[in-house]
Amino acid sequence: MGQRLVCCRSARAYRNEDDDQGIIEDLTKTKNEINGTVFYSTNQTFFSLQLAYADLDDAESMLDSTSSQLEYEADPSESTNGIAATGGRKDIVSTGIFQTQLEGTKVAKVQDRPNGFPGHLTKEQLEICLSFRQWLKEQSDENPIYSDMVYYYSVEEEAYAICRYLRARKFNLKDTQELVESLADVWKEGQKHGFYPTAAEALGGGSHESAFLTQFPLIMNGLTRNGCPLLYFPVKYMSIEGIECVCPMDTISKYMWHVAAHKSGNIVAKAKEKDPSRFVRLQFVALVDLDGLSISTMRRAMGEMEGCMAVLNAFPEILFSVCITNMPRFFAASWPLIRAFMDESTASKFELYSNPVEGKKRMVEFVDKNELASDFGGNGPTTLEMASMNEDNSHKKISRQITKLLTKKLLKSHVDMTFKLERGEAASVRIYSRVSDANQAHAVLSNSNKSEEWTIDLKRNKKEEAAKSFHRDFKTTL
């Protein structure tokens, strides 16, 4: 009943109550071969290695900080990269300036699908914008949350915020007011948690975002040609078992709050800072590859997908487009049911392609091929490489990440894996687990010639709840 990993710095393992699962993550700095062996009484383990280039002294200090680097809490009163954590705009412009923004007396910023954007409004739409704005002011005493919702993104000019909500209801004032009222309760639920300012707060339990993204690959990285933040979702990398090892399934909707409320706005703010002359839209494009999707996975994930759509619906018109490729027949048959959980405006943004060639061709129209992820038909990094380029890697020392979910068959006492460290790499391993204490599982780390070996006991302490995931950090000079 143990688990062995050879020559790592720290390990992560995630496991299921029924299936004994685990994940290991590693940062390293020695040239060596790593063998991982897991001894269990039941089923699965997941290894995730993060590798970094550093001097040995630097690597040691980096590894010492691994377990604590995500434990900070964002002050909800502070603005981070242009995003107010709790929402609510404080810089409402004068009516004259607002009307100037709506009319777009300067060059109109939106050229792709411009209808309903400032600079492209009809006279009637202008009047409706002013009426909606006045209604928000009138509601400010009794229902201040309405303004918090509409003006949430501080990187979004007021005119664009007003138009975003009105576009969601085709500039019907009454319908837009009802939309705002209907979203208030959902918004309050997210607001109670500050919309999870950091990935660590969304995932909970000290889980690293990079490990989570290898199992639920919802990866935001880069911009489209028309200035939209870009979101990837390669389904072939998704593992329900792996997700449950890292965190509870209901964490997915919490992470979606983080993506929609903070990550997307942060990307817009950083892009504007990098190139103030470029217009960046507060709408994102999602590229989805359904290759590898099974009926069982879709059924098991359906509940959480509903939760994610509820979060997205709380941000009207936040989607510019969703391009889905490699659509299997059963997904096409299920689409009417999936679509039922979306409002009409959101559902209209989906483009579905069963032919992967046509789907990838469309994706290149959205994104410059040199920037598009290579597993989506471009020349950029893979999406899993992008997964390591997140807030877990704020020190910029992680150079690569290796992950693998291992399944131990019932007739075997252990499972193992082997991987190599390149010259100049240092390793750290964290083990996340959901194993039952009764299984007495443990991990063993050793170098390739087994001259050094350490054992990690995978048993909960008194503060860790039964059946919930937990983690252990391990550092070694292997």
Coordinates of C-alpha atoms in Angstrom, one line a residue:
M1 CA 0.0 0.0 0.0
G2 CA 2.3 2.7 -1.0
Q3 CA 3.4 4.9 -3.8
R4 CA 6.9 5.5 -5.1
L5 CA 8.2 8.5 -7.1
V6 CA 11.8 8.7 -8.0
C7 CA 13.8 11.9 -7.8
C8 CA 11.3 14.7 -7.2
R9 CA 11.2 17.8 -5.1
S10 CA 7.6 17.8 -4.0
A11 CA 4.6 15.7 -4.9
R12 CA 0.8 16.0 -5.3
A13 CA -1.6 13.1 -5.3
Y14 CA -5.4 13.1 -5.7
R15 CA -7.5 10.1 -5.1
N16 CA -11.1 9.0 -5.0
E17 CA -12.9 7.3 -2.2
D18 CA -14.0 4.5 -4.5
D19 CA -11.1 4.4 -6.9
D20 CA -8.0 5.5 -4.9
Q21 CA -6.8 8.3 -7.1
G22 CA -4.0 10.8 -6.7
I23 CA -2.0 13.5 -8.4
I24 CA 1.6 14.6 -8.0
E25 CA 3.2 17.9 -9.0
D26 CA 6.9 18.5 -9.3
L27 CA 9.6 21.3 -9.6
T28 CA 13.1 20.0 -10.2
K29 CA 16.8 20.9 -10.7
T30 CA 18.9 17.7 -11.0
K31 CA 19.6 15.5 -14.0
N32 CA 18.1 12.2 -12.9
E33 CA 15.5 9.6 -13.8
I34 CA 12.3 9.6 -11.8
N35 CA 10.3 6.5 -11.1
G36 CA 6.9 6.7 -9.5
T37 CA 5.3 3.7 -7.9
V38 CA 2.0 3.7 -6.0
F39 CA 1.0 0.9 -3.7
Y40 CA -2.8 0.9 -2.9
S41 CA -5.6 -1.4 -1.8
T42 CA -7.8 0.1 -4.5
N43 CA -7.6 2.2 -7.7
Q44 CA -6.1 5.5 -9.1
T45 CA -3.3 8.1 -8.6
F46 CA -2.4 11.2 -10.6
F47 CA 1.1 12.6 -10.9
S48 CA 1.7 16.2 -11.9
L49 CA 5.2 17.5 -12.1
Q50 CA 6.2 21.1 -12.5
L51 CA 9.8 21.6 -13.5
A52 CA 11.8 24.7 -13.0
Y53 CA 15.2 26.0 -14.1
A54 CA 17.2 27.6 -11.1
D55 CA 20.4 27.4 -9.2
L56 CA 20.2 24.8 -6.5
D57 CA 20.1 27.4 -3.8
D58 CA 17.3 29.3 -5.6
A59 CA 15.5 26.1 -6.2
E60 CA 15.5 25.3 -2.5
S61 CA 14.0 28.7 -1.6
M62 CA 11.5 28.3 -4.4
L63 CA 10.4 24.9 -3.2
D64 CA 10.2 26.0 0.4
S65 CA 7.6 28.7 -0.7
T66 CA 5.6 26.3 -2.9
S67 CA 3.1 25.4 -0.2
S68 CA 2.5 28.9 0.9
Q69 CA 2.5 31.0 -2.3
L70 CA -1.2 30.5 -2.9
E71 CA -2.3 31.1 0.7
Y72 CA -2.5 34.9 0.4
E73 CA -5.9 36.6 0.3
A74 CA -6.8 39.5 -2.0
D75 CA -8.2 42.5 -0.2
P76 CA -11.7 42.9 -1.8
S77 CA -11.5 46.6 -1.3
E78 CA -8.4 46.9 -3.6
S79 CA -8.4 47.1 -7.3
T80 CA -6.2 44.4 -9.0
N81 CA -5.0 45.1 -12.5
G82 CA -7.9 47.4 -13.1
I83 CA -10.6 45.1 -11.6
A84 CA -12.6 46.0 -8.5
A85 CA -12.9 42.8 -6.6
T86 CA -16.4 43.4 -5.2
G87 CA -17.7 45.4 -8.2
G88 CA -19.4 48.8 -8.3
R89 CA -18.1 51.6 -10.4
K90 CA -17.0 54.8 -8.6
D91 CA -16.2 57.0 -11.7
I92 CA -19.6 57.5 -13.4
V93 CA -19.1 60.1 -16.0
S94 CA -21.2 63.2 -16.6
T95 CA -24.3 62.8 -18.9
G96 CA -22.6 64.9 -21.6
I97 CA -19.5 62.7 -21.6
F98 CA -21.6 59.6 -21.5
Q99 CA -23.6 60.6 -24.5
T100 CA -20.4 61.5 -26.3
Q101 CA -19.2 57.9 -25.6
L102 CA -22.4 56.5 -26.9
E103 CA -22.3 58.5 -30.1
G104 CA -18.7 57.7 -30.7
T105 CA -17.7 61.1 -32.0
K106 CA -14.2 59.7 -32.2
V107 CA -13.4 56.7 -34.4
A108 CA -15.8 53.9 -33.4
K109 CA -13.7 51.2 -31.6
V110 CA -15.8 48.1 -32.5
Q111 CA -15.6 47.1 -36.1
D112 CA -16.4 43.3 -35.8
R113 CA -20.2 42.8 -35.2
P114 CA -20.6 46.4 -34.2
N115 CA -24.4 46.6 -33.9
G116 CA -25.4 47.7 -30.4
F117 CA -21.9 49.1 -29.5
P118 CA -21.1 52.8 -28.9
G119 CA -20.5 54.6 -32.2
H120 CA -23.0 52.3 -34.0
L121 CA -26.2 53.1 -32.2
T122 CA -29.5 54.3 -33.8
K123 CA -31.2 57.4 -32.3
E124 CA -33.7 55.2 -30.6
Q125 CA -31.0 53.1 -29.1
L126 CA -29.2 56.2 -27.8
E127 CA -32.4 57.3 -26.0
I128 CA -32.9 53.8 -24.5
C129 CA -29.3 53.9 -23.2
L130 CA -30.0 57.2 -21.4
S131 CA -33.3 55.8 -20.0
F132 CA -31.6 52.7 -18.7
R133 CA -28.8 54.8 -17.1
Q134 CA -31.4 57.0 -15.4
W135 CA -33.2 53.9 -14.1
L136 CA -30.0 52.6 -12.5
K137 CA -29.6 55.9 -10.8
E138 CA -33.2 55.9 -9.5
Q139 CA -32.6 52.4 -8.1
S140 CA -29.3 53.3 -6.4
D141 CA -30.8 53.8 -3.0
E142 CA -33.1 50.8 -2.8
N143 CA -31.2 48.4 -5.0
P144 CA -27.6 49.5 -5.3
I145 CA -26.6 46.0 -6.5
Y146 CA -28.1 46.8 -9.9
S147 CA -25.4 49.4 -10.5
D148 CA -22.8 47.1 -9.0
M149 CA -23.7 44.5 -11.6
V150 CA -23.8 46.8 -14.7
Y151 CA -20.6 48.7 -13.7
Y152 CA -18.6 45.9 -12.3
Y153 CA -15.6 46.0 -14.6
S154 CA -13.6 49.1 -14.0
V155 CA -11.7 48.5 -17.3
E156 CA -15.0 48.9 -19.2
E157 CA -16.2 52.4 -20.1
E158 CA -19.7 53.2 -18.8
A159 CA -21.2 53.4 -22.3
Y160 CA -19.9 49.9 -23.2
A161 CA -21.3 48.5 -19.9
I162 CA -24.7 50.0 -20.5
C163 CA -24.8 48.8 -24.1
R164 CA -23.6 45.3 -23.0
Y165 CA -26.7 44.8 -20.9
L166 CA -29.1 46.3 -23.5
R167 CA -27.7 44.1 -26.3
A168 CA -28.6 41.1 -24.2
R169 CA -32.2 42.1 -24.6
K170 CA -32.1 43.7 -28.0
F171 CA -32.4 47.2 -26.6
N172 CA -35.8 46.5 -25.0
L173 CA -35.7 48.7 -21.9
K174 CA -38.3 46.7 -19.9
D175 CA -36.7 43.4 -20.7
T176 CA -33.3 44.7 -19.7
Q177 CA -34.6 45.9 -16.4
E178 CA -36.2 42.6 -15.8
L179 CA -32.9 40.9 -16.7
V180 CA -31.0 42.9 -14.1
E181 CA -33.6 42.2 -11.5
S182 CA -33.6 38.4 -12.3
L183 CA -29.8 38.2 -11.9
A184 CA -29.6 39.9 -8.6
D185 CA -29.8 36.8 -6.4
V186 CA -27.2 34.9 -8.5
W187 CA -24.9 37.9 -8.3
K188 CA -25.3 38.2 -4.5
E189 CA -24.2 34.6 -4.2
G190 CA -21.0 35.3 -6.0
Q191 CA -20.5 38.7 -4.4
K192 CA -20.5 37.0 -0.9
H193 CA -17.1 35.5 -1.8
G194 CA -15.8 38.5 -3.7
F195 CA -16.3 36.4 -6.9
Y196 CA -13.2 34.4 -5.8
P197 CA -10.5 37.0 -6.5
T198 CA -7.8 34.3 -6.8
A199 CA -7.8 30.8 -8.2
A200 CA -6.6 29.6 -4.8
E201 CA -9.8 30.9 -3.1
A202 CA -12.0 29.3 -5.8
L203 CA -10.3 25.9 -5.6
G204 CA -9.9 25.9 -1.8
G205 CA -7.8 23.4 0.3
G206 CA -4.5 24.8 -1.0
S207 CA -4.9 23.2 -4.4
H208 CA -2.7 24.7 -7.2
E209 CA -4.5 26.1 -10.2
S210 CA -2.0 24.5 -12.6
A211 CA -2.8 21.0 -11.2
F212 CA -6.6 21.7 -11.5
L213 CA -6.2 22.9 -15.1
T214 CA -4.6 19.7 -16.2
Q215 CA -7.8 17.9 -15.2
F216 CA -10.3 20.6 -16.1
P217 CA -8.5 22.4 -18.9
L218 CA -10.4 25.7 -19.0
I219 CA -7.4 27.8 -20.0
M220 CA -7.5 31.6 -20.6
N221 CA -4.5 32.8 -22.5
G222 CA -4.0 35.5 -25.2
L223 CA -6.3 37.6 -27.4
T224 CA -8.2 37.1 -30.6
R225 CA -7.6 39.2 -33.7
N226 CA -10.5 41.5 -32.7
G227 CA -9.2 42.0 -29.2
C228 CA -11.2 39.4 -27.2
P229 CA -9.7 37.4 -24.3
L230 CA -9.2 33.8 -25.5
L231 CA -10.5 30.8 -23.6
Y232 CA -9.5 27.2 -24.5
F233 CA -11.2 24.0 -23.5
P234 CA -9.6 20.8 -24.9
V235 CA -12.0 18.1 -23.6
K236 CA -9.6 15.2 -24.2
Y237 CA -7.6 16.3 -21.2
M238 CA -10.6 16.5 -18.9
S239 CA -10.8 13.8 -16.2
I240 CA -13.7 13.6 -13.7
E241 CA -11.6 11.4 -11.5
G242 CA -8.7 13.8 -11.6
I243 CA -10.9 16.8 -10.8
E244 CA -12.4 15.0 -7.8
C245 CA -8.8 14.3 -6.6
V246 CA -7.9 18.0 -6.7
C247 CA -11.1 19.4 -5.3
P248 CA -14.9 18.8 -5.1
M249 CA -16.8 19.0 -8.4
D250 CA -18.8 22.0 -7.2
T251 CA -15.5 23.9 -7.3
I252 CA -15.8 24.2 -11.1
S253 CA -18.6 26.8 -10.8
K254 CA -16.6 28.8 -8.2
Y255 CA -13.6 28.7 -10.6
M256 CA -15.9 30.1 -13.4
W257 CA -16.8 33.0 -11.1
H258 CA -13.0 33.7 -10.8
V259 CA -12.6 33.5 -14.6
A260 CA -15.5 35.6 -15.5
A261 CA -15.2 38.2 -12.8
H262 CA -11.4 38.5 -12.4
K263 CA -9.3 36.7 -14.9
S264 CA -11.0 38.0 -18.0
G265 CA -10.9 41.6 -16.8
N266 CA -7.2 41.2 -15.7
I267 CA -6.3 40.1 -19.2
V268 CA -8.1 43.2 -20.7
A269 CA -6.3 45.5 -18.2
K270 CA -2.9 44.0 -19.0
A271 CA -3.5 44.2 -22.7
K272 CA -4.5 47.9 -22.4
E273 CA -1.4 48.6 -20.4
K274 CA 0.8 46.9 -22.9
D275 CA -0.7 48.7 -25.9
P276 CA -3.0 51.6 -25.0
S277 CA -3.8 52.1 -28.7
R278 CA -5.4 48.7 -29.1
F279 CA -9.0 48.3 -28.3
V280 CA -9.6 45.2 -26.1
R281 CA -13.2 44.0 -25.8
L282 CA -14.6 42.7 -22.5
Q283 CA -16.1 39.7 -24.3
F284 CA -14.2 36.4 -24.6
V285 CA -14.0 33.9 -27.4
A286 CA -14.1 30.2 -26.3
L287 CA -12.5 27.6 -28.5
V288 CA -13.7 24.1 -27.6
D289 CA -12.4 20.8 -28.9
L290 CA -14.7 17.9 -28.1
D291 CA -12.3 15.2 -29.3
G292 CA -12.3 12.4 -26.7
L293 CA -15.6 13.3 -25.1
S294 CA -17.6 10.3 -24.0
I295 CA -21.3 10.1 -23.2
S296 CA -20.5 9.1 -19.6
T297 CA -18.2 12.0 -19.1
M298 CA -20.8 14.4 -20.5
R299 CA -23.5 13.0 -18.2
R300 CA -21.3 13.2 -15.1
A301 CA -20.3 16.8 -15.9
M302 CA -23.7 18.0 -16.9
G303 CA -24.6 19.4 -13.5
E304 CA -21.4 21.4 -13.2
M305 CA -21.8 22.7 -16.8
E306 CA -25.3 24.0 -15.8
G307 CA -23.6 25.8 -12.9
C308 CA -21.0 27.3 -15.2
M309 CA -23.7 28.6 -17.5
A310 CA -25.6 30.2 -14.6
V311 CA -22.4 32.1 -13.8
L312 CA -21.9 33.2 -17.4
N313 CA -25.5 34.3 -17.6
A314 CA -24.7 36.7 -14.7
F315 CA -22.4 38.6 -17.0
P316 CA -24.6 39.4 -20.0
E317 CA -22.9 39.5 -23.4
I318 CA -19.6 38.4 -21.9
L319 CA -19.3 35.9 -24.7
F320 CA -18.4 37.0 -28.1
S321 CA -18.4 33.5 -29.7
V322 CA -18.0 29.9 -28.8
C323 CA -16.4 27.7 -31.5
I324 CA -16.8 24.0 -31.0
T325 CA -15.1 21.5 -33.2
N326 CA -14.9 17.6 -33.3
M327 CA -18.6 17.6 -32.2
P328 CA -19.7 13.9 -31.8
R329 CA -23.2 12.8 -32.9
F330 CA -24.4 12.3 -29.4
F331 CA -23.5 15.8 -28.5
A332 CA -25.4 17.1 -31.5
A333 CA -28.4 15.1 -30.3
S334 CA -28.0 16.6 -26.8
W335 CA -27.5 20.2 -27.9
P336 CA -31.2 21.2 -27.6
L337 CA -31.1 20.1 -23.9
I338 CA -27.8 21.9 -23.3
R339 CA -29.1 25.0 -25.1
A340 CA -32.1 25.1 -22.8
F341 CA -29.9 26.2 -19.9
M342 CA -28.7 29.3 -21.8
D343 CA -30.5 32.5 -22.5
E344 CA -31.2 33.1 -26.2
S345 CA -28.5 35.7 -26.6
T346 CA -25.8 33.3 -25.2
A347 CA -27.0 30.4 -27.3
S348 CA -26.8 32.4 -30.5
K349 CA -23.0 32.8 -30.0
F350 CA -22.3 29.1 -30.5
E351 CA -20.8 27.7 -33.7
L352 CA -20.8 23.9 -34.0
Y353 CA -18.5 21.9 -36.3
S354 CA -18.4 18.1 -36.5
N355 CA -15.6 18.2 -39.1
P356 CA -12.3 19.0 -37.3
V357 CA -10.7 20.5 -40.4
E358 CA -13.6 23.1 -40.8
G359 CA -13.5 23.7 -37.1
K360 CA -9.8 24.4 -36.9
K361 CA -10.0 26.5 -40.0
R362 CA -12.6 28.7 -38.3
M363 CA -10.4 29.0 -35.2
V364 CA -7.5 30.4 -37.2
E365 CA -9.9 33.1 -38.4
F366 CA -10.4 34.1 -34.8
V367 CA -6.7 33.9 -33.7
D368 CA -3.4 34.5 -35.4
K369 CA -1.9 31.1 -36.2
N370 CA 1.4 32.0 -34.6
E371 CA -0.5 32.7 -31.3
L372 CA -3.1 29.9 -31.5
A373 CA -2.4 26.8 -29.3
S374 CA -0.6 24.1 -31.3
D375 CA -3.2 21.5 -30.2
F376 CA -5.9 23.7 -31.8
G377 CA -4.1 24.0 -35.1
G378 CA -1.8 26.9 -34.4
N379 CA 2.0 27.3 -33.8
G380 CA 1.8 28.5 -30.2
P381 CA 2.4 26.5 -27.0
T382 CA 0.1 23.6 -26.2
T383 CA -2.8 24.3 -23.9
L384 CA -1.2 22.2 -21.1
E385 CA 1.9 24.4 -21.4
M386 CA -0.3 27.4 -21.1
A387 CA -1.8 25.9 -18.0
S388 CA 1.5 26.3 -16.2
M389 CA 1.6 30.0 -17.1
N390 CA -0.8 31.1 -14.4
E391 CA -0.7 32.6 -11.0
D392 CA 0.8 29.5 -9.5
N393 CA 3.9 30.4 -11.5
S394 CA 4.2 34.1 -10.4
H395 CA 7.9 33.5 -9.7
K396 CA 8.3 32.6 -13.4
K397 CA 10.6 29.6 -12.6
I398 CA 8.3 26.8 -13.7
S399 CA 9.5 25.7 -17.1
R400 CA 7.3 22.6 -17.7
Q401 CA 4.7 20.5 -16.1
I402 CA 4.2 16.7 -16.3
T403 CA 0.9 15.1 -15.3
K404 CA -0.4 11.6 -15.4
L405 CA -3.4 9.8 -13.8
L406 CA -2.5 6.3 -12.8
T407 CA -5.1 3.5 -12.3
K408 CA -4.2 0.5 -10.1
K409 CA -6.1 -2.6 -11.0
L410 CA -7.6 -4.5 -8.2
L411 CA -5.3 -7.5 -8.6
K412 CA -2.2 -5.3 -8.3
S413 CA -0.7 -4.0 -5.1
H414 CA 0.9 -0.9 -6.8
V415 CA 1.3 1.2 -9.9
D416 CA 4.3 3.1 -11.0
M417 CA 5.6 5.6 -13.5
T418 CA 9.0 6.9 -14.7
F419 CA 10.0 10.3 -15.9
K420 CA 13.3 12.1 -16.5
L421 CA 14.7 15.4 -15.3
E422 CA 16.7 17.5 -17.7
R423 CA 20.1 18.9 -16.8
G424 CA 19.6 22.0 -14.7
E425 CA 16.1 21.2 -13.4
A426 CA 14.9 21.0 -9.8
A427 CA 11.8 19.1 -8.7
S428 CA 9.1 19.6 -6.0
V429 CA 6.3 17.2 -5.4
R430 CA 2.9 17.8 -3.8
I431 CA 0.5 14.9 -3.2
Y432 CA -3.2 15.4 -3.2
S433 CA -5.3 12.5 -2.1
R434 CA -8.9 11.4 -1.3
V435 CA -7.8 7.9 -0.2
S436 CA -9.7 6.4 2.7
D437 CA -7.6 6.2 5.9
A438 CA -8.5 2.5 6.1
N439 CA -6.4 1.9 2.9
Q440 CA -3.2 2.9 4.6
A441 CA -1.8 4.2 1.3
H442 CA 1.6 5.8 1.1
A443 CA 4.0 7.2 -1.5
V444 CA 7.6 6.2 -1.8
L445 CA 10.1 8.5 -3.6
S446 CA 13.5 7.2 -4.7
N447 CA 16.2 8.0 -7.2
S448 CA 16.8 5.8 -10.2
N449 CA 19.4 3.6 -8.5
K450 CA 17.3 3.5 -5.3
S451 CA 20.3 4.6 -3.2
E452 CA 17.9 7.1 -1.5
E453 CA 14.3 6.6 -0.6
W454 CA 11.6 8.4 1.4
T455 CA 8.1 7.4 2.4
I456 CA 5.1 9.7 2.6
D457 CA 2.2 8.5 4.7
L458 CA -1.2 9.4 3.0
K459 CA -3.4 9.6 6.1
R460 CA -5.6 12.5 7.2
N461 CA -4.9 14.5 10.3
K462 CA -7.6 15.5 12.8
K463 CA -8.4 18.7 11.0
E464 CA -9.0 17.1 7.6
E465 CA -12.5 15.8 6.8
A466 CA -13.1 12.2 5.8
A467 CA -13.8 11.6 2.1
K468 CA -12.5 15.1 1.2
S469 CA -9.2 15.6 -0.7
F470 CA -6.1 16.6 1.2
H471 CA -2.5 17.2 0.3
R472 CA 1.1 16.6 1.5
D473 CA 4.2 18.4 0.5
F474 CA 7.5 16.6 0.1
K475 CA 10.9 18.0 -0.5
T476 CA 14.0 16.0 -1.3
T477 CA 17.5 16.5 -2.5
L478 CA 17.3 13.5 -4.8

